[in-house]
Amino acid sequence: MKLLQLTDIHLTKPGETIGGREPNQNLQAALTHALSHHPDADGLMITGDLSDWGDKADYERLKDTLNGLDLPVHLCIGNHDERDVFLSVFPDKADDNGFVQAVVDLPVGTGLLLDTWGPDSHAGFYCETRQSWLDDTLSEVVGPVFLFMHHNPVPIGIAPMDKIMLQDADAFGQIVEKHATKIRHIFHGHCHLPLSGSLYGVPFSAPRGTNHAGWPDFGNEGNLSASDLPESYAVILADESSVMVHMVEYGYQGEIRREGSPDYADWNRLTMVR
Ligand SMILES: [Fe+2]
Ligand SMILES: [Fe+2]
């Protein structure tokens, strides 16, 4: 199974930039890069912050873009989204409780799309209704299960980011612990940083995002930090026994030295021959 994870696409009114980067252009560039290198991908997952300000026009533009793709596409919403506005454009993405949650069949196991959105906050929330849904769903579905969500369920150790992590992380963690043998991996976004770790033994990972980049600014207690590190997406490879996650920095503008080329021979002589 091969899945593509894009996150934090932060669509803006076309032409408006964030950190000097135009999110609509970057979404197109990420899709072009990902789909040309991975025409065999089984699905595309976009893990939230779809729009930068929750504008309806952003969701309509996103829908047009995604309608042109010929692979299954699955969406989560993030803190920059507006659930009601999103659902006005994507009404079929609402579950029975009105959350943007879903169960999707994957070539290996089952994917669960989680809604960690809450009003008037950049933090993430997972209320008792959603907790019950997740607990019940995890009991019912065929494993292995892959969770997709926007907010990080584990603190990253950088204070301003941890203020806006998943606020119901303890309750969420208890559900993960209960079903840990069934959950293979958690994929999230939100931090604009490449992250990996585990929660009750369940691995998680996040790529940096398709547009603006963060910086792991340890010690900065008050402010978020940005950088010009390359735009990226993730390629997820999984079978019955293993998972591999790549972060592909498609925005990298430097050289790629291929084995067999003169440039690679120079590099190889200096670094690889002992
Ligand atoms: Fe974001
Ligand atoms: Fe976010």
PDB file of N, CA and C in Angstrom, residues 20 46 51 59-60 71 86 89 134 143 162 183 245 260 262 265:
ATOM      1  N   GLY A  20       6.065  34.289   2.196  1.00  0.00           N
ATOM      2  CA  GLY A  20       6.620  34.458   0.851  1.00  0.00           C
ATOM      3  C   GLY A  20       6.256  33.324  -0.096  1.00  0.00           C
ATOM      4  N   ILE A  46      -5.164  14.442   3.139  1.00  0.00           N
ATOM      5  CA  ILE A  46      -4.750  15.818   3.456  1.00  0.00           C
ATOM      6  C   ILE A  46      -5.194  16.089   4.889  1.00  0.00           C
ATOM      7  N   SER A  51      -7.729  25.442   4.465  1.00  0.00           N
ATOM      8  CA  SER A  51      -7.812  26.864   4.141  1.00  0.00           C
ATOM      9  C   SER A  51      -7.121  27.649   5.250  1.00  0.00           C
ATOM     10  N   TYR A  59     -12.324  26.380  -0.222  1.00  0.00           N
ATOM     11  CA  TYR A  59     -12.820  25.003  -0.282  1.00  0.00           C
ATOM     12  C   TYR A  59     -13.367  24.671  -1.668  1.00  0.00           C
ATOM     13  N   GLU A  60     -13.981  25.661  -2.310  1.00  0.00           N
ATOM     14  CA  GLU A  60     -14.495  25.416  -3.667  1.00  0.00           C
ATOM     15  C   GLU A  60     -13.329  25.176  -4.631  1.00  0.00           C
ATOM     16  N   LEU A  71      -7.512   9.366  -7.958  1.00  0.00           N
ATOM     17  CA  LEU A  71      -7.268   8.446  -6.841  1.00  0.00           C
ATOM     18  C   LEU A  71      -8.155   8.888  -5.682  1.00  0.00           C
ATOM     19  N   PHE A  86     -16.567  24.513   5.565  1.00  0.00           N
ATOM     20  CA  PHE A  86     -16.041  23.333   4.870  1.00  0.00           C
ATOM     21  C   PHE A  86     -17.185  22.407   4.453  1.00  0.00           C
ATOM     22  N   VAL A  89     -19.376  23.067   1.478  1.00  0.00           N
ATOM     23  CA  VAL A  89     -18.802  22.721   0.170  1.00  0.00           C
ATOM     24  C   VAL A  89     -18.622  21.206   0.031  1.00  0.00           C
ATOM     25  N   LEU A 134     -14.811   7.089  18.328  1.00  0.00           N
ATOM     26  CA  LEU A 134     -13.507   6.469  18.053  1.00  0.00           C
ATOM     27  C   LEU A 134     -13.376   5.134  18.773  1.00  0.00           C
ATOM     28  N   GLY A 143      -8.552  -4.397  11.540  1.00  0.00           N
ATOM     29  CA  GLY A 143      -7.225  -3.811  11.606  1.00  0.00           C
ATOM     30  C   GLY A 143      -6.339  -4.361  10.500  1.00  0.00           C
ATOM     31  N   ASP A 162       2.880  23.647  22.116  1.00  0.00           N
ATOM     32  CA  ASP A 162       2.169  22.741  23.017  1.00  0.00           C
ATOM     33  C   ASP A 162       0.902  23.377  23.589  1.00  0.00           C
ATOM     34  N   ILE A 183      -4.019  -0.397  16.318  1.00  0.00           N
ATOM     35  CA  ILE A 183      -3.652   0.841  15.609  1.00  0.00           C
ATOM     36  C   ILE A 183      -2.198   0.732  15.170  1.00  0.00           C
ATOM     37  N   VAL A 245       7.690   5.672   6.383  1.00  0.00           N
ATOM     38  CA  VAL A 245       7.197   7.012   6.061  1.00  0.00           C
ATOM     39  C   VAL A 245       8.365   7.873   5.598  1.00  0.00           C
ATOM     40  N   GLY A 260      26.564   7.215 -10.826  1.00  0.00           N
ATOM     41  CA  GLY A 260      26.898   7.036 -12.236  1.00  0.00           C
ATOM     42  C   GLY A 260      27.198   8.346 -12.934  1.00  0.00           C
ATOM     43  N   PRO A 262      29.030  12.213 -13.202  1.00  0.00           N
ATOM     44  CA  PRO A 262      30.315  12.770 -12.733  1.00  0.00           C
ATOM     45  C   PRO A 262      30.181  13.444 -11.368  1.00  0.00           C
ATOM     46  N   ALA A 265      30.242  10.890  -8.784  1.00  0.00           N
ATOM     47  CA  ALA A 265      31.565  10.291  -8.621  1.00  0.00           C
ATOM     48  C   ALA A 265      32.432  11.163  -7.729  1.00  0.00           C
TER      49      ALA A 265
END
